Amino acid sequence: MPSLPIELFRSVAAQVESRPDLLRLRLTNSALCKFATPLAFRSIRVANRNESVDSLLHILDYPPFSRHVREVVYQYEEVTTGEMGPHGLRGLNAVLFIKALTRLSLFPALESLVLNFGTHPPVNFNATQVLPQIMLQIITFTALLDAAPSPLPLKTLKLTKLLSVPEKHIFAKSIVNFCAPLTSLTIETISPFPGLPLKDARWVSLSVRPIFHSGVLSSSLVSLTMHHSVLRSADTPVPFAHIHPPHLAHLSLQRIYFWGDEGAEAFILRHAATPAEMRLFLCPMLLSKSIDLGPPAPYWRSWADVWEGFSIKLRVLDKLVVSGCRDSDGLPAEDVSAWYYVNPYGTGVLEMDEADAAEDAAALKRLHEVVESRSAA
C-alpha cells in the first residue's frame, strides 16, 4: 500500500462520512490516518453526561486532535438514571462541564458553536423535564461569558431548543464577549408552556429579555435566522429595533408578528440595500398589541402595503419564501392559521373580506414576480 499514490488515500478518506468510520479508518495505516484525522475531528459533539465531557477534555488536551476542531456541538440529553449531582443534574458533574466550556477557546481553529438545549419541545410544562434544561442553559451561558480566558473567534453561532422563560438570571448578561466576529446567527426558541392557550393571561408576563445587547451584531453579521415555536415580537430575544448589521444578506423569520410599520418590517426596510434572500414563515400582522380583546382599530396596516413597500425598496432581493400556513420544515401549523390577528395574546382572528384578501394576494404575487425577475437576470 505505501506505493499507492498519496491522492488515493486522500480520496478514500474523503468518501467516508460517519465519524465512527473515520475513527476506525485512522487505525488502518499512517497514510490514511493523516487524511482521516482532520475529518474525524472537524466537528465534535458533547452531551450533558460525564463520559462525553471527559472525551471533550481529552481532545482539548491533545493538540494532534484539537488543532483540527472547527465546530463544537452541544446536545442536551434527557438523563433519568444515575446519581443526582450538584445543580440537580443527573449523570453530570457540573464543575467538569463548566471547565470544558471555559476552555473552548483553546481550539485554535474553532469557527462554529451549536448549542442544542433540548431534545424536543415539551408537550406542556413539566418540572422534571424542563428544569434540567433551564439549569444547563444557565450554566452554559455563565461559563461561556464569565470564565472563558479569551473571546471565542466564532463565525457561526446556533442556539436551538432555547427555552424562553422569564428568569432574569438566565438572560441578565450578554453572551457577546465571544460573538463579536459572528457572520451567522441562528436562534430557535421553544416555550415551556406550549399547551397554554394564547388568551391565557399568564402569557402577558412571559416576556423574554434580549440575550444580545443593542449594537453587538452590527459589524459582521451576514445571516440571521430567528425561529420561534410560539408567536413572539421582533425584539425577542434579539433587539431588532436597535441593531443594524450593514452586510446582512440572508434573513429567515418564523412566528414573529408584524405590527404597524414597526418591529420586523422596520428592521427589514432598514436593510433594504443588502438582503439577497428572505424567508418568512407564519408571521401574521397584528391589529393591536393590547391584551384587551376589543374591536379592532378602524385602520390597520395591510399586507398589501407591506408587500408593495418590499417590492419597491428591497432592491437586491432575489430569493423569497413566504408561507402563512407551513413552518420552515414544511409542516402545517395549527397555532398560526391566519394572516391577521387581533393581538398576540388572544385567539381572535380577523376574517378579511374577499376584496381585501385578493388585494393582499395580488401584492404578494407582484413581489414574487419582481424577485424572480432579478433571479433570472
mmCIF file of N, CA, C and O in Angstrom, residues 97-178:
data_model
loop_
_atom_site.group_PDB
_atom_site.id
_atom_site.type_symbol
_atom_site.label_atom_id
_atom_site.label_comp_id
_atom_site.label_asym_id
_atom_site.label_seq_id
_atom_site.Cartn_x
_atom_site.Cartn_y
_atom_site.Cartn_z
ATOM 1 N N PHE A 97 -18.229 20.037 33.574
ATOM 2 C CA PHE A 97 -18.885 20.572 32.379
ATOM 3 C C PHE A 97 -18.487 22.028 32.175
ATOM 4 O O PHE A 97 -18.150 22.452 31.063
ATOM 5 N N ILE A 98 -18.513 22.806 33.247
ATOM 6 C CA ILE A 98 -18.117 24.221 33.163
ATOM 7 C C ILE A 98 -16.659 24.341 32.755
ATOM 8 O O ILE A 98 -16.284 25.188 31.932
ATOM 9 N N LYS A 99 -15.811 23.486 33.311
ATOM 10 C CA LYS A 99 -14.386 23.511 32.961
ATOM 11 C C LYS A 99 -14.196 23.304 31.466
ATOM 12 O O LYS A 99 -13.388 24.001 30.827
ATOM 13 N N ALA A 100 -14.932 22.357 30.897
ATOM 14 C CA ALA A 100 -14.810 22.097 29.464
ATOM 15 C C ALA A 100 -15.245 23.303 28.646
ATOM 16 O O ALA A 100 -14.580 23.694 27.676
ATOM 17 N N LEU A 101 -16.371 23.914 29.020
ATOM 18 C CA LEU A 101 -16.874 25.073 28.272
ATOM 19 C C LEU A 101 -15.919 26.249 28.338
ATOM 20 O O LEU A 101 -15.736 26.970 27.358
ATOM 21 N N THR A 102 -15.320 26.460 29.492
ATOM 22 C CA THR A 102 -14.426 27.615 29.641
ATOM 23 C C THR A 102 -13.137 27.449 28.844
ATOM 24 O O THR A 102 -12.418 28.430 28.651
ATOM 25 N N ARG A 103 -12.869 26.264 28.361
ATOM 26 C CA ARG A 103 -11.628 26.033 27.632
ATOM 27 C C ARG A 103 -11.835 25.905 26.119
ATOM 28 O O ARG A 103 -10.895 25.583 25.393
ATOM 29 N N LEU A 104 -13.035 26.167 25.633
ATOM 30 C CA LEU A 104 -13.289 26.026 24.203
ATOM 31 C C LEU A 104 -12.402 26.941 23.365
ATOM 32 O O LEU A 104 -12.084 26.633 22.220
ATOM 33 N N SER A 105 -12.001 28.069 23.933
ATOM 34 C CA SER A 105 -11.146 28.990 23.181
ATOM 35 C C SER A 105 -9.766 28.405 22.896
ATOM 36 O O SER A 105 -9.001 28.969 22.111
ATOM 37 N N LEU A 106 -9.439 27.267 23.519
ATOM 38 C CA LEU A 106 -8.156 26.617 23.264
ATOM 39 C C LEU A 106 -8.160 25.850 21.938
ATOM 40 O O LEU A 106 -7.096 25.395 21.496
ATOM 41 N N PHE A 107 -9.328 25.675 21.324
ATOM 42 C CA PHE A 107 -9.361 25.106 19.976
ATOM 43 C C PHE A 107 -8.929 26.209 19.008
ATOM 44 O O PHE A 107 -9.688 27.149 18.757
ATOM 45 N N PRO A 108 -7.747 26.131 18.430
ATOM 46 C CA PRO A 108 -7.227 27.271 17.652
ATOM 47 C C PRO A 108 -7.987 27.559 16.371
ATOM 48 O O PRO A 108 -7.944 28.683 15.867
ATOM 49 N N ALA A 109 -8.684 26.556 15.819
ATOM 50 C CA ALA A 109 -9.372 26.748 14.541
ATOM 51 C C ALA A 109 -10.893 26.781 14.693
ATOM 52 O O ALA A 109 -11.613 26.734 13.697
ATOM 53 N N LEU A 110 -11.405 26.896 15.920
ATOM 54 C CA LEU A 110 -12.842 26.858 16.144
ATOM 55 C C LEU A 110 -13.552 28.008 15.439
ATOM 56 O O LEU A 110 -13.163 29.166 15.586
ATOM 57 N N GLU A 111 -14.591 27.671 14.680
ATOM 58 C CA GLU A 111 -15.357 28.678 13.950
ATOM 59 C C GLU A 111 -16.842 28.646 14.279
ATOM 60 O O GLU A 111 -17.527 29.657 14.130
ATOM 61 N N SER A 112 -17.348 27.470 14.689
ATOM 62 C CA SER A 112 -18.793 27.299 14.841
ATOM 63 C C SER A 112 -19.121 26.658 16.181
ATOM 64 O O SER A 112 -18.458 25.708 16.604
ATOM 65 N N LEU A 113 -20.155 27.202 16.832
ATOM 66 C CA LEU A 113 -20.645 26.641 18.089
ATOM 67 C C LEU A 113 -22.143 26.437 17.962
ATOM 68 O O LEU A 113 -22.883 27.371 17.635
ATOM 69 N N VAL A 114 -22.587 25.207 18.198
ATOM 70 C CA VAL A 114 -24.009 24.854 18.146
ATOM 71 C C VAL A 114 -24.422 24.405 19.536
ATOM 72 O O VAL A 114 -23.831 23.476 20.096
ATOM 73 N N LEU A 115 -25.428 25.055 20.102
ATOM 74 C CA LEU A 115 -25.921 24.718 21.432
ATOM 75 C C LEU A 115 -27.370 24.254 21.307
ATOM 76 O O LEU A 115 -28.275 25.068 21.098
ATOM 77 N N ASN A 116 -27.589 22.938 21.404
ATOM 78 C CA ASN A 116 -28.937 22.365 21.349
ATOM 79 C C ASN A 116 -29.398 22.123 22.779
ATOM 80 O O ASN A 116 -28.997 21.155 23.417
ATOM 81 N N PHE A 117 -30.255 22.994 23.276
ATOM 82 C CA PHE A 117 -30.619 22.959 24.687
ATOM 83 C C PHE A 117 -31.756 21.989 25.012
ATOM 84 O O PHE A 117 -32.178 21.904 26.157
ATOM 85 N N GLY A 118 -32.275 21.276 24.030
ATOM 86 C CA GLY A 118 -33.357 20.334 24.295
ATOM 87 C C GLY A 118 -33.389 19.252 23.248
ATOM 88 O O GLY A 118 -32.697 19.311 22.228
ATOM 89 N N THR A 119 -34.200 18.254 23.487
ATOM 90 C CA THR A 119 -34.366 17.183 22.520
ATOM 91 C C THR A 119 -35.613 17.389 21.670
ATOM 92 O O THR A 119 -35.659 17.018 20.514
ATOM 93 N N HIS A 120 -36.636 18.005 22.251
ATOM 94 C CA HIS A 120 -37.885 18.279 21.547
ATOM 95 C C HIS A 120 -38.682 19.241 22.411
ATOM 96 O O HIS A 120 -38.459 19.341 23.623
ATOM 97 N N PRO A 121 -39.621 19.993 21.824
ATOM 98 C CA PRO A 121 -40.446 20.884 22.642
ATOM 99 C C PRO A 121 -41.279 20.086 23.635
ATOM 100 O O PRO A 121 -41.851 19.057 23.277
ATOM 101 N N PRO A 122 -41.363 20.511 24.900
ATOM 102 C CA PRO A 122 -42.194 19.798 25.866
ATOM 103 C C PRO A 122 -43.660 19.889 25.484
ATOM 104 O O PRO A 122 -44.107 20.883 24.921
ATOM 105 N N VAL A 123 -44.400 18.825 25.765
ATOM 106 C CA VAL A 123 -45.836 18.833 25.486
ATOM 107 C C VAL A 123 -46.527 19.857 26.358
ATOM 108 O O VAL A 123 -47.435 20.555 25.941
ATOM 109 N N ASN A 124 -46.104 19.981 27.571
ATOM 110 C CA ASN A 124 -46.595 21.005 28.485
ATOM 111 C C ASN A 124 -45.561 21.147 29.585
ATOM 112 O O ASN A 124 -44.629 20.356 29.673
ATOM 113 N N PHE A 125 -45.715 22.156 30.414
ATOM 114 C CA PHE A 125 -44.705 22.381 31.434
ATOM 115 C C PHE A 125 -44.632 21.192 32.385
ATOM 116 O O PHE A 125 -45.616 20.756 32.957
ATOM 117 N N ASN A 126 -43.429 20.662 32.515
ATOM 118 C CA ASN A 126 -43.170 19.559 33.425
ATOM 119 C C ASN A 126 -41.831 19.839 34.079
ATOM 120 O O ASN A 126 -40.798 19.877 33.411
ATOM 121 N N ALA A 127 -41.839 20.053 35.389
ATOM 122 C CA ALA A 127 -40.625 20.459 36.087
ATOM 123 C C ALA A 127 -39.506 19.444 35.922
ATOM 124 O O ALA A 127 -38.338 19.808 35.735
ATOM 125 N N THR A 128 -39.835 18.156 35.968
ATOM 126 C CA THR A 128 -38.816 17.116 35.835
ATOM 127 C C THR A 128 -38.117 17.203 34.485
ATOM 128 O O THR A 128 -36.917 16.984 34.369
ATOM 129 N N GLN A 129 -38.867 17.549 33.455
ATOM 130 C CA GLN A 129 -38.322 17.609 32.108
ATOM 131 C C GLN A 129 -37.643 18.935 31.816
ATOM 132 O O GLN A 129 -36.575 18.969 31.201
ATOM 133 N N VAL A 130 -38.231 20.041 32.252
ATOM 134 C CA VAL A 130 -37.782 21.361 31.836
ATOM 135 C C VAL A 130 -36.674 21.933 32.721
ATOM 136 O O VAL A 130 -35.747 22.564 32.213
ATOM 137 N N LEU A 131 -36.739 21.703 34.020
ATOM 138 C CA LEU A 131 -35.777 22.352 34.910
ATOM 139 C C LEU A 131 -34.325 21.980 34.615
ATOM 140 O O LEU A 131 -33.446 22.849 34.686
ATOM 141 N N PRO A 132 -34.004 20.722 34.292
ATOM 142 C CA PRO A 132 -32.603 20.440 33.914
ATOM 143 C C PRO A 132 -32.157 21.226 32.683
ATOM 144 O O PRO A 132 -31.008 21.664 32.599
ATOM 145 N N GLN A 133 -33.069 21.414 31.723
ATOM 146 C CA GLN A 133 -32.718 22.210 30.539
ATOM 147 C C GLN A 133 -32.423 23.653 30.931
ATOM 148 O O GLN A 133 -31.456 24.257 30.455
ATOM 149 N N ILE A 134 -33.267 24.216 31.802
ATOM 150 C CA ILE A 134 -33.055 25.587 32.249
ATOM 151 C C ILE A 134 -31.733 25.715 32.994
ATOM 152 O O ILE A 134 -30.948 26.647 32.759
ATOM 153 N N MET A 135 -31.460 24.768 33.878
ATOM 154 C CA MET A 135 -30.217 24.810 34.641
ATOM 155 C C MET A 135 -29.013 24.740 33.722
ATOM 156 O O MET A 135 -28.027 25.470 33.905
ATOM 157 N N LEU A 136 -29.066 23.882 32.704
ATOM 158 C CA LEU A 136 -27.940 23.771 31.788
ATOM 159 C C LEU A 136 -27.804 25.013 30.911
ATOM 160 O O LEU A 136 -26.696 25.366 30.507
ATOM 161 N N GLN A 137 -28.906 25.691 30.596
ATOM 162 C CA GLN A 137 -28.791 26.986 29.911
ATOM 163 C C GLN A 137 -28.037 27.976 30.777
ATOM 164 O O GLN A 137 -27.139 28.692 30.299
ATOM 165 N N ILE A 138 -28.404 28.055 32.054
ATOM 166 C CA ILE A 138 -27.740 28.981 32.968
ATOM 167 C C ILE A 138 -26.247 28.674 33.038
ATOM 168 O O ILE A 138 -25.399 29.563 32.909
ATOM 169 N N ILE A 139 -25.928 27.401 33.236
ATOM 170 C CA ILE A 139 -24.532 27.001 33.364
ATOM 171 C C ILE A 139 -23.757 27.317 32.085
ATOM 172 O O ILE A 139 -22.634 27.844 32.124
ATOM 173 N N THR A 140 -24.356 27.020 30.943
ATOM 174 C CA THR A 140 -23.666 27.217 29.670
ATOM 175 C C THR A 140 -23.360 28.686 29.420
ATOM 176 O O THR A 140 -22.221 29.063 29.119
ATOM 177 N N PHE A 141 -24.389 29.540 29.541
ATOM 178 C CA PHE A 141 -24.172 30.955 29.280
ATOM 179 C C PHE A 141 -23.199 31.566 30.284
ATOM 180 O O PHE A 141 -22.346 32.381 29.926
ATOM 181 N N THR A 142 -23.333 31.198 31.542
ATOM 182 C CA THR A 142 -22.450 31.740 32.572
ATOM 183 C C THR A 142 -21.004 31.344 32.305
ATOM 184 O O THR A 142 -20.088 32.178 32.391
ATOM 185 N N ALA A 143 -20.792 30.078 31.970
ATOM 186 C CA ALA A 143 -19.430 29.606 31.722
ATOM 187 C C ALA A 143 -18.818 30.287 30.505
ATOM 188 O O ALA A 143 -17.672 30.748 30.547
ATOM 189 N N LEU A 144 -19.572 30.379 29.425
ATOM 190 C CA LEU A 144 -19.033 30.974 28.205
ATOM 191 C C LEU A 144 -18.756 32.456 28.377
ATOM 192 O O LEU A 144 -17.798 32.992 27.824
ATOM 193 N N LEU A 145 -19.567 33.134 29.155
ATOM 194 C CA LEU A 145 -19.406 34.577 29.326
ATOM 195 C C LEU A 145 -18.345 34.930 30.356
ATOM 196 O O LEU A 145 -17.432 35.713 30.097
ATOM 197 N N ASP A 146 -18.449 34.344 31.547
ATOM 198 C CA ASP A 146 -17.655 34.814 32.678
ATOM 199 C C ASP A 146 -16.300 34.144 32.827
ATOM 200 O O ASP A 146 -15.382 34.744 33.376
ATOM 201 N N ALA A 147 -16.171 32.895 32.371
ATOM 202 C CA ALA A 147 -14.968 32.163 32.713
ATOM 203 C C ALA A 147 -14.022 31.913 31.551
ATOM 204 O O ALA A 147 -12.918 31.435 31.765
ATOM 205 N N ALA A 148 -14.447 32.184 30.338
ATOM 206 C CA ALA A 148 -13.569 31.938 29.200
ATOM 207 C C ALA A 148 -12.347 32.838 29.280
ATOM 208 O O ALA A 148 -12.473 34.044 29.490
ATOM 209 N N PRO A 149 -11.134 32.288 29.118
ATOM 210 C CA PRO A 149 -9.934 33.105 29.245
ATOM 211 C C PRO A 149 -9.787 34.136 28.138
ATOM 212 O O PRO A 149 -9.119 35.140 28.310
ATOM 213 N N SER A 150 -10.404 33.883 26.979
ATOM 214 C CA SER A 150 -10.339 34.849 25.883
ATOM 215 C C SER A 150 -11.548 34.626 24.993
ATOM 216 O O SER A 150 -12.139 33.548 24.986
ATOM 217 N N PRO A 151 -11.947 35.655 24.212
ATOM 218 C CA PRO A 151 -13.118 35.507 23.358
ATOM 219 C C PRO A 151 -12.948 34.380 22.344
ATOM 220 O O PRO A 151 -11.842 34.113 21.869
ATOM 221 N N LEU A 152 -14.063 33.714 22.018
ATOM 222 C CA LEU A 152 -14.019 32.682 21.001
ATOM 223 C C LEU A 152 -14.109 33.332 19.626
ATOM 224 O O LEU A 152 -14.956 34.196 19.400
ATOM 225 N N PRO A 153 -13.253 32.928 18.691
ATOM 226 C CA PRO A 153 -13.259 33.555 17.357
ATOM 227 C C PRO A 153 -14.347 32.961 16.468
ATOM 228 O O PRO A 153 -14.076 32.464 15.376
ATOM 229 N N LEU A 154 -15.578 33.008 16.935
ATOM 230 C CA LEU A 154 -16.667 32.336 16.230
ATOM 231 C C LEU A 154 -17.098 33.089 14.981
ATOM 232 O O LEU A 154 -17.143 34.319 14.970
ATOM 233 N N LYS A 155 -17.460 32.333 13.968
ATOM 234 C CA LYS A 155 -18.128 32.885 12.799
ATOM 235 C C LYS A 155 -19.607 32.506 12.804
ATOM 236 O O LYS A 155 -20.433 33.250 12.276
ATOM 237 N N THR A 156 -19.926 31.348 13.384
ATOM 238 C CA THR A 156 -21.300 30.844 13.380
ATOM 239 C C THR A 156 -21.717 30.451 14.788
ATOM 240 O O THR A 156 -20.988 29.740 15.479
ATOM 241 N N LEU A 157 -22.876 30.939 15.208
ATOM 242 C CA LEU A 157 -23.461 30.557 16.489
ATOM 243 C C LEU A 157 -24.898 30.132 16.238
ATOM 244 O O LEU A 157 -25.672 30.865 15.626
ATOM 245 N N LYS A 158 -25.244 28.938 16.727
ATOM 246 C CA LYS A 158 -26.607 28.432 16.562
ATOM 247 C C LYS A 158 -27.126 27.974 17.908
ATOM 248 O O LYS A 158 -26.526 27.113 18.554
ATOM 249 N N LEU A 159 -28.222 28.571 18.360
ATOM 250 C CA LEU A 159 -28.880 28.211 19.607
ATOM 251 C C LEU A 159 -30.227 27.596 19.256
ATOM 252 O O LEU A 159 -31.100 28.275 18.710
ATOM 253 N N THR A 160 -30.409 26.307 19.552
ATOM 254 C CA THR A 160 -31.664 25.657 19.226
ATOM 255 C C THR A 160 -32.318 25.099 20.485
ATOM 256 O O THR A 160 -31.649 24.835 21.478
ATOM 257 N N LYS A 161 -33.642 24.938 20.422
ATOM 258 C CA LYS A 161 -34.435 24.492 21.568
ATOM 259 C C LYS A 161 -34.140 25.367 22.789
ATOM 260 O O LYS A 161 -34.071 24.875 23.913
ATOM 261 N N LEU A 162 -33.954 26.650 22.549
ATOM 262 C CA LEU A 162 -33.701 27.592 23.631
ATOM 263 C C LEU A 162 -35.005 27.837 24.372
ATOM 264 O O LEU A 162 -35.983 28.310 23.791
ATOM 265 N N LEU A 163 -35.047 27.507 25.642
ATOM 266 C CA LEU A 163 -36.269 27.684 26.426
ATOM 267 C C LEU A 163 -36.436 29.154 26.794
ATOM 268 O O LEU A 163 -35.584 29.728 27.474
ATOM 269 N N SER A 164 -37.506 29.732 26.344
ATOM 270 C CA SER A 164 -37.794 31.137 26.635
ATOM 271 C C SER A 164 -38.589 31.213 27.923
ATOM 272 O O SER A 164 -39.784 30.943 27.947
ATOM 273 N N VAL A 165 -37.910 31.548 28.983
ATOM 274 C CA VAL A 165 -38.555 31.636 30.287
ATOM 275 C C VAL A 165 -38.183 32.957 30.938
ATOM 276 O O VAL A 165 -37.090 33.471 30.741
ATOM 277 N N PRO A 166 -39.110 33.548 31.708
ATOM 278 C CA PRO A 166 -38.860 34.874 32.304
ATOM 279 C C PRO A 166 -38.007 34.801 33.562
ATOM 280 O O PRO A 166 -38.400 35.254 34.622
ATOM 281 N N GLU A 167 -36.837 34.183 33.466
ATOM 282 C CA GLU A 167 -35.912 34.112 34.591
ATOM 283 C C GLU A 167 -34.751 35.049 34.291
ATOM 284 O O GLU A 167 -33.905 34.761 33.468
ATOM 285 N N LYS A 168 -34.719 36.177 34.974
ATOM 286 C CA LYS A 168 -33.769 37.216 34.610
ATOM 287 C C LYS A 168 -32.325 36.778 34.747
ATOM 288 O O LYS A 168 -31.441 37.308 34.070
ATOM 289 N N HIS A 169 -32.039 35.798 35.637
ATOM 290 C CA HIS A 169 -30.651 35.409 35.793
ATOM 291 C C HIS A 169 -30.151 34.588 34.605
ATOM 292 O O HIS A 169 -28.957 34.402 34.449
ATOM 293 N N ILE A 170 -31.059 34.109 33.749
ATOM 294 C CA ILE A 170 -30.619 33.431 32.539
ATOM 295 C C ILE A 170 -30.194 34.457 31.497
ATOM 296 O O ILE A 170 -29.199 34.299 30.814
ATOM 297 N N PHE A 171 -30.955 35.523 31.382
ATOM 298 C CA PHE A 171 -30.726 36.487 30.320
ATOM 299 C C PHE A 171 -30.150 37.812 30.839
ATOM 300 O O PHE A 171 -30.157 38.804 30.139
ATOM 301 N N ALA A 172 -29.657 37.820 32.078
ATOM 302 C CA ALA A 172 -29.229 39.075 32.678
ATOM 303 C C ALA A 172 -27.968 39.618 32.041
ATOM 304 O O ALA A 172 -27.723 40.809 32.058
ATOM 305 N N LYS A 173 -27.129 38.747 31.480
ATOM 306 C CA LYS A 173 -25.877 39.203 30.877
ATOM 307 C C LYS A 173 -25.832 38.813 29.407
ATOM 308 O O LYS A 173 -26.334 37.789 28.994
ATOM 309 N N SER A 174 -25.141 39.645 28.644
ATOM 310 C CA SER A 174 -24.971 39.334 27.239
ATOM 311 C C SER A 174 -23.900 38.269 27.071
ATOM 312 O O SER A 174 -22.936 38.207 27.825
ATOM 313 N N ILE A 175 -24.057 37.408 26.066
ATOM 314 C CA ILE A 175 -23.020 36.423 25.772
ATOM 315 C C ILE A 175 -22.190 36.892 24.578
ATOM 316 O O ILE A 175 -21.593 36.104 23.858
ATOM 317 N N VAL A 176 -22.113 38.206 24.409
ATOM 318 C CA VAL A 176 -21.478 38.764 23.220
ATOM 319 C C VAL A 176 -19.967 38.829 23.308
ATOM 320 O O VAL A 176 -19.319 39.181 22.335
ATOM 321 N N ASN A 177 -19.388 38.500 24.446
ATOM 322 C CA ASN A 177 -17.935 38.542 24.551
ATOM 323 C C ASN A 177 -17.267 37.673 23.496
ATOM 324 O O ASN A 177 -16.160 37.957 23.060
ATOM 325 N N PHE A 178 -17.940 36.615 23.102
ATOM 326 C CA PHE A 178 -17.348 35.747 22.091
ATOM 327 C C PHE A 178 -18.127 35.776 20.784
ATOM 328 O O PHE A 178 -17.944 34.923 19.930
#
